[in-house]
Each structure stands twice: as C-alpha cells, then as structure tokens.
Amino acid sequence: MSLHVLQHPLAGHLLAELRNKVTRPTEFRRATNQLTTLLAIEATRDLRVRTETIETPMQATEARVLDQAIAVVPVLRAGLGMLAPFTELFPEVAVGYIGLERCEETAVARRYYQKLPNLSGKFALCIDPMLATGGSASQAISFIKEAGASRVIMVCIVAAPEGVEALTKHHPDVEIYSAALDEKLDERKYILPGLGDFGDRLFATP
Ligand code: PRP
Ligand code: URA
C-alpha cells in the first residue's frame, strides 16, 4: 500500500481544528487551506526539475526549476476547499473538475459533472478531503486516467482503511497522501472518528 500520512506537528494541530465539532465555517476553511498547503508540498516532493543557469545580482549560478506539467482535479463539492493552495503554490497548474455525489442510502457515488483538460503526459493530483469507501476516488481517478494523465496522486485529509484498500485495489499505481488514517467506517459509511460531513461543514449547509 502506497499511503503517506503527514507527520508534521502542525498537521495534527490543524486536523484537530477540523475534527472539533465546534469549529465554525471560517476557521474550518482556514484550517483546510493551511493543512492542504502542507499536503501539497509533501505530495509534490518528487516533481521533476531541470537545472538552469541564472544570474543573481552577484554572479551566474546553477538553479533547479520545476520541469513537469501538473494538473489538479478537485472532486466537487468538498474538494474545492483544497484547490486554492495548489493554484497559489503552482500558478501554472491546469485545473479540471469532477462532480460526484454519494447516494445517502447506498453511499455509491454518481457523477453529475465533469470538465477535464487534456491531461496527456501530465502529473495529476486528485483532491478530495474524505476517502471513505474509496468509491468516489476510484471513479474520479479512472476519469483522470481516461483523460491521459501519465501519473496520478490522491490527496485527502482523512482516509479510512476501507477506502485505502479499495483505492489500492482499483488503482495500485496511485500513491495516497493523507493527513490522517482513521479507524473505520460506520454503518452509514461515514469515517470514525472522522470529522463529519466535510462538504456541509465547509459550505455551511447543515
Ligand atoms: C464526500 C467526500 C467524497 C466522498 C467520499 O462527498 O467529499 O467525495 O464523500 O466518500 P466515498 O469514499 O465513500 O466515495 P459527498 O458525496 O458527500 O459530496 P459533497 O462533496 O458534495 O458533499
Ligand atoms: N464524506 C464525508 O464528508 N465524511 C465522511 O465521513 C464520509 C464521506
């Protein structure tokens, strides 16, 4: 299993804010943004670079610059809360969107929207805060691969063991970056201890 769980103390602190049921939407959005910044840095640590000669005000020197086209694909709705850190860190990033919604009874996700750029040869990051059954992520990554991505990474905030297992089964080549690996799913397929419904807390839609 290719699961990377953030170990930074700040990640734990921000996750505690997200988990806490009294956290208000403004703080929830800010903590999501900050935690995603840590995840984005970790998930892109082996981006390809090339060496260029640049002139400092003092002299010429060799510098390493990014040399890989990347794309980020938030899964609507909740994945939108994780988008800004990627566009801030990587201004050239291509952005695609996939809308998926779980059925309340079956927890099976249904696609209602898709707008993906040509992802040929691109390193694509699929972003969705909750990896519960893994059904949404598995579907989203299939669509991203169909659009041509050469490599895909899954970035989430809370992962359930069931979701990690399902995603690894469907897409064994995909590495997962998460801020937490939680205990299990409940009978409604919500993550325990989790943080509740991420989309509702992010968009204040109880
Ligand atoms: C949530 C979450 C994931 C999905 C995870 O979205 O953001 O997309 O559930 O569950 P899974 O791993 O079992 O598929 P939801 O369907 O609630 O839609 P929303 O983002 O619009 O709230
Ligand atoms: N979606 C959420 O928002 N939370 C969960 O715990 C599971 C799916």
CSV table of C-alpha atoms and ligand atoms in Angstrom, one decimal:
chain,number,residue,atom,x,y,z
A,1,MET,CA,0.0,0.0,0.0
A,2,SER,CA,1.4,3.4,-1.0
A,3,LEU,CA,-0.1,5.5,1.8
A,4,HIS,CA,1.8,8.6,3.1
A,5,VAL,CA,0.4,10.1,6.3
A,6,LEU,CA,1.6,13.6,7.3
A,7,GLN,CA,3.7,13.5,10.4
A,8,HIS,CA,4.3,17.2,11.0
A,9,PRO,CA,3.0,18.5,14.4
A,10,LEU,CA,1.3,21.4,12.6
A,11,ALA,CA,-0.7,18.9,10.5
A,12,GLY,CA,-2.0,17.3,13.7
A,13,HIS,CA,-2.9,20.7,15.2
A,14,LEU,CA,-4.9,21.7,12.1
A,15,LEU,CA,-6.6,18.4,11.9
A,16,ALA,CA,-7.7,18.7,15.5
A,17,GLU,CA,-9.4,22.0,14.5
A,18,LEU,CA,-11.2,20.3,11.6
A,19,ARG,CA,-12.3,17.4,13.7
A,20,ASN,CA,-13.6,19.6,16.5
A,21,LYS,CA,-17.4,19.9,16.1
A,22,VAL,CA,-17.5,23.5,17.5
A,23,THR,CA,-15.1,24.8,14.7
A,24,ARG,CA,-17.0,27.5,12.8
A,25,PRO,CA,-17.0,27.6,8.9
A,26,THR,CA,-14.5,30.4,8.7
A,27,GLU,CA,-11.9,28.5,10.8
A,28,PHE,CA,-12.8,25.3,9.1
A,29,ARG,CA,-12.0,26.8,5.7
A,30,ARG,CA,-8.7,28.4,7.0
A,31,ALA,CA,-7.6,25.2,8.6
A,32,THR,CA,-8.4,23.3,5.4
A,33,ASN,CA,-6.4,25.7,3.4
A,34,GLN,CA,-3.4,25.5,5.7
A,35,LEU,CA,-3.5,21.7,6.0
A,36,THR,CA,-3.8,21.4,2.3
A,37,THR,CA,-0.7,23.5,1.8
A,38,LEU,CA,1.3,21.0,3.9
A,39,LEU,CA,-0.2,18.1,1.9
A,40,ALA,CA,0.5,19.8,-1.4
A,41,ILE,CA,4.2,20.3,-0.6
A,42,GLU,CA,4.5,16.7,0.6
A,43,ALA,CA,2.6,15.2,-2.4
A,44,THR,CA,4.8,17.0,-4.9
A,45,ARG,CA,8.2,16.4,-3.3
A,46,ASP,CA,9.5,14.3,-6.3
A,47,LEU,CA,8.3,16.6,-9.1
A,48,ARG,CA,10.8,16.6,-12.0
A,49,VAL,CA,13.2,19.5,-12.0
A,50,ARG,CA,15.9,20.8,-14.5
A,51,THR,CA,19.0,22.8,-14.0
A,52,GLU,CA,19.2,26.3,-15.4
A,53,THR,CA,21.9,28.9,-15.2
A,54,ILE,CA,20.6,32.1,-13.8
A,55,GLU,CA,22.2,35.4,-12.9
A,56,THR,CA,21.9,36.6,-9.4
A,57,PRO,CA,22.9,40.3,-8.8
A,58,MET,CA,26.3,38.9,-7.9
A,59,GLN,CA,27.2,36.2,-10.4
A,60,ALA,CA,25.9,33.3,-12.5
A,61,THR,CA,24.7,30.2,-10.7
A,62,GLU,CA,23.0,26.9,-11.4
A,63,ALA,CA,19.4,26.7,-10.2
A,64,ARG,CA,16.8,23.9,-10.1
A,65,VAL,CA,13.5,24.8,-11.6
A,66,LEU,CA,10.3,22.8,-12.0
A,67,ASP,CA,10.2,20.9,-15.2
A,68,GLN,CA,6.9,19.0,-15.1
A,69,ALA,CA,3.4,19.9,-16.3
A,70,ILE,CA,0.9,19.3,-13.4
A,71,ALA,CA,-2.8,19.3,-13.1
A,72,VAL,CA,-5.1,19.3,-10.1
A,73,VAL,CA,-8.6,17.9,-10.1
A,74,PRO,CA,-10.9,18.7,-7.2
A,75,VAL,CA,-13.8,16.4,-6.7
A,76,LEU,CA,-16.9,18.6,-6.2
A,77,ARG,CA,-18.0,19.8,-3.8
A,78,ALA,CA,-15.7,19.2,-0.9
A,79,GLY,CA,-12.5,19.1,-3.0
A,80,LEU,CA,-13.0,22.8,-3.9
A,81,GLY,CA,-11.9,23.6,-0.3
A,82,MET,CA,-8.4,22.2,-1.1
A,83,LEU,CA,-7.9,23.9,-4.5
A,84,ALA,CA,-6.5,27.4,-3.6
A,85,PRO,CA,-3.2,26.1,-2.0
A,86,PHE,CA,-2.4,24.3,-5.3
A,87,THR,CA,-3.1,27.3,-7.5
A,88,GLU,CA,-1.1,29.5,-5.1
A,89,LEU,CA,1.9,27.2,-5.0
A,90,PHE,CA,1.8,26.2,-8.7
A,91,PRO,CA,0.4,29.2,-10.7
A,92,GLU,CA,0.8,27.3,-13.9
A,93,VAL,CA,-1.3,24.3,-12.8
A,94,ALA,CA,-4.1,23.1,-15.1
A,95,VAL,CA,-7.4,22.7,-13.2
A,96,GLY,CA,-10.1,20.1,-14.0
A,97,TYR,CA,-13.3,19.4,-12.2
A,98,ILE,CA,-15.3,16.2,-11.5
A,99,GLY,CA,-18.6,16.4,-9.7
A,100,LEU,CA,-19.5,13.3,-7.7
A,101,GLU,CA,-22.2,12.8,-5.1
A,102,ARG,CA,-22.7,9.8,-2.8
A,103,CYS,CA,-26.2,8.4,-2.6
A,104,GLU,CA,-27.4,8.8,1.0
A,105,GLU,CA,-28.8,5.2,1.2
A,106,THR,CA,-26.2,3.2,-0.7
A,107,ALA,CA,-23.1,5.5,-0.4
A,108,VAL,CA,-22.4,4.8,-4.0
A,109,ALA,CA,-21.1,7.9,-5.9
A,110,ARG,CA,-22.8,9.2,-9.0
A,111,ARG,CA,-21.1,11.6,-11.5
A,112,TYR,CA,-23.1,14.8,-12.2
A,113,TYR,CA,-20.4,17.0,-13.8
A,114,GLN,CA,-17.0,16.7,-15.5
A,115,LYS,CA,-14.7,19.2,-17.1
A,116,LEU,CA,-11.2,18.0,-17.6
A,117,PRO,CA,-8.5,19.5,-19.7
A,118,ASN,CA,-6.3,17.2,-21.9
A,119,LEU,CA,-4.2,15.6,-19.3
A,120,SER,CA,-1.8,13.8,-21.7
A,121,GLY,CA,1.6,13.4,-20.1
A,122,LYS,CA,0.6,15.4,-17.0
A,123,PHE,CA,1.2,14.6,-13.4
A,124,ALA,CA,-2.3,14.9,-12.0
A,125,LEU,CA,-3.3,15.4,-8.3
A,126,CYS,CA,-6.9,14.3,-7.5
A,127,ILE,CA,-8.0,16.3,-4.4
A,128,ASP,CA,-10.9,15.3,-2.2
A,129,PRO,CA,-10.8,15.6,1.6
A,130,MET,CA,-12.6,12.4,2.6
A,131,LEU,CA,-11.6,8.9,1.4
A,132,ALA,CA,-14.3,6.8,3.0
A,133,THR,CA,-15.4,3.7,0.9
A,134,GLY,CA,-13.0,4.9,-1.8
A,135,GLY,CA,-15.8,4.7,-4.4
A,136,SER,CA,-15.6,8.4,-5.3
A,137,ALA,CA,-11.8,8.5,-5.5
A,138,SER,CA,-11.7,5.3,-7.6
A,139,GLN,CA,-14.2,6.7,-10.1
A,140,ALA,CA,-12.5,10.1,-10.2
A,141,ILE,CA,-9.1,8.6,-10.9
A,142,SER,CA,-10.5,6.4,-13.7
A,143,PHE,CA,-11.8,9.6,-15.4
A,144,ILE,CA,-8.5,11.3,-14.9
A,145,LYS,CA,-6.6,8.4,-16.4
A,146,GLU,CA,-9.0,8.3,-19.3
A,147,ALA,CA,-8.1,12.0,-19.9
A,148,GLY,CA,-4.5,10.9,-20.4
A,149,ALA,CA,-2.7,11.6,-17.1
A,150,SER,CA,0.7,9.8,-17.0
A,151,ARG,CA,0.8,9.7,-13.2
A,152,VAL,CA,-1.9,10.3,-10.6
A,153,ILE,CA,-1.7,11.0,-6.9
A,154,MET,CA,-4.6,11.1,-4.5
A,155,VAL,CA,-4.5,13.8,-1.9
A,156,CYS,CA,-7.0,13.7,1.0
A,157,ILE,CA,-7.3,14.9,4.6
A,158,VAL,CA,-8.9,11.9,6.3
A,159,ALA,CA,-8.7,8.3,4.9
A,160,ALA,CA,-10.5,5.3,6.2
A,161,PRO,CA,-8.7,1.9,6.0
A,162,GLU,CA,-11.6,0.6,3.8
A,163,GLY,CA,-11.1,3.5,1.3
A,164,VAL,CA,-7.3,3.0,1.2
A,165,GLU,CA,-7.9,-0.7,0.5
A,166,ALA,CA,-10.5,-0.1,-2.2
A,167,LEU,CA,-8.4,2.6,-4.0
A,168,THR,CA,-5.3,0.5,-3.9
A,169,LYS,CA,-7.2,-2.5,-5.3
A,170,HIS,CA,-8.6,-0.4,-8.2
A,171,HIS,CA,-5.6,1.8,-8.8
A,172,PRO,CA,-2.5,0.0,-7.4
A,173,ASP,CA,-0.2,2.6,-9.2
A,174,VAL,CA,-1.7,5.6,-7.3
A,175,GLU,CA,0.0,6.9,-4.2
A,176,ILE,CA,-2.2,8.4,-1.5
A,177,TYR,CA,-1.2,11.4,0.7
A,178,SER,CA,-3.4,12.0,3.7
A,179,ALA,CA,-3.3,14.0,7.0
A,180,ALA,CA,-4.8,11.0,8.9
A,181,LEU,CA,-5.6,7.3,8.7
A,182,ASP,CA,-8.7,6.8,10.8
A,183,GLU,CA,-10.2,3.7,12.4
A,184,LYS,CA,-13.2,2.6,10.3
A,185,LEU,CA,-16.5,3.4,8.7
A,186,ASP,CA,-19.8,3.5,10.5
A,187,GLU,CA,-23.0,1.8,9.1
A,188,ARG,CA,-23.7,4.9,7.0
A,189,LYS,CA,-20.2,4.8,5.6
A,190,TYR,CA,-19.0,7.9,7.5
A,191,ILE,CA,-15.5,7.9,8.8
A,192,LEU,CA,-14.8,7.3,12.5
A,193,PRO,CA,-13.6,9.3,14.3
A,194,GLY,CA,-13.6,11.5,11.2
A,195,LEU,CA,-14.9,15.0,11.2
A,196,GLY,CA,-18.5,14.6,9.9
A,197,ASP,CA,-19.7,15.7,6.5
A,198,PHE,CA,-16.8,17.8,5.1
A,199,GLY,CA,-18.8,19.5,2.3
A,200,ASP,CA,-21.5,20.6,4.8
A,201,ARG,CA,-19.0,22.0,7.2
A,202,LEU,CA,-17.0,23.7,4.5
A,203,PHE,CA,-20.0,25.3,2.8
A,204,ALA,CA,-22.2,25.8,6.0
A,205,THR,CA,-25.0,23.6,4.6
A,206,PRO,CA,-26.2,21.6,7.6
B,1,PRP,C1,-17.9,13.1,0.1
B,1,PRP,C2,-16.4,13.4,0.0
B,1,PRP,C3,-16.0,12.4,-1.1
B,1,PRP,C4,-16.9,11.2,-0.8
B,1,PRP,C5,-16.1,10.2,0.0
B,1,PRP,O1,-18.6,13.8,-0.9
B,1,PRP,O2,-16.1,14.7,-0.3
B,1,PRP,O3,-16.2,12.9,-2.4
B,1,PRP,O4,-18.0,11.7,0.1
B,1,PRP,O5,-16.9,9.0,0.1
B,1,PRP,P1,-16.5,7.7,-0.6
B,1,PRP,O6,-15.0,7.4,-0.4
B,1,PRP,O7,-17.3,6.7,0.2
B,1,PRP,O8,-16.9,7.7,-2.0
B,1,PRP,P2,-20.2,13.8,-1.0
B,1,PRP,O9,-20.6,12.7,-1.9
B,1,PRP,O10,-20.8,13.8,0.4
B,1,PRP,O11,-20.5,15.1,-1.8
B,1,PRP,P3,-20.1,16.6,-1.4
B,1,PRP,O12,-18.7,16.8,-1.6
B,1,PRP,O13,-20.9,17.4,-2.5
B,1,PRP,O14,-20.6,16.9,0.0
B,2,URA,N1,-18.0,12.1,3.3
B,2,URA,C1,-17.8,13.0,4.3
B,2,URA,O1,-17.9,14.2,4.1
B,2,URA,N2,-17.5,12.4,5.5
B,2,URA,C2,-17.4,11.1,5.7
B,2,URA,O2,-17.1,10.7,6.9
B,2,URA,C3,-17.6,10.3,4.7
B,2,URA,C4,-17.8,10.8,3.4
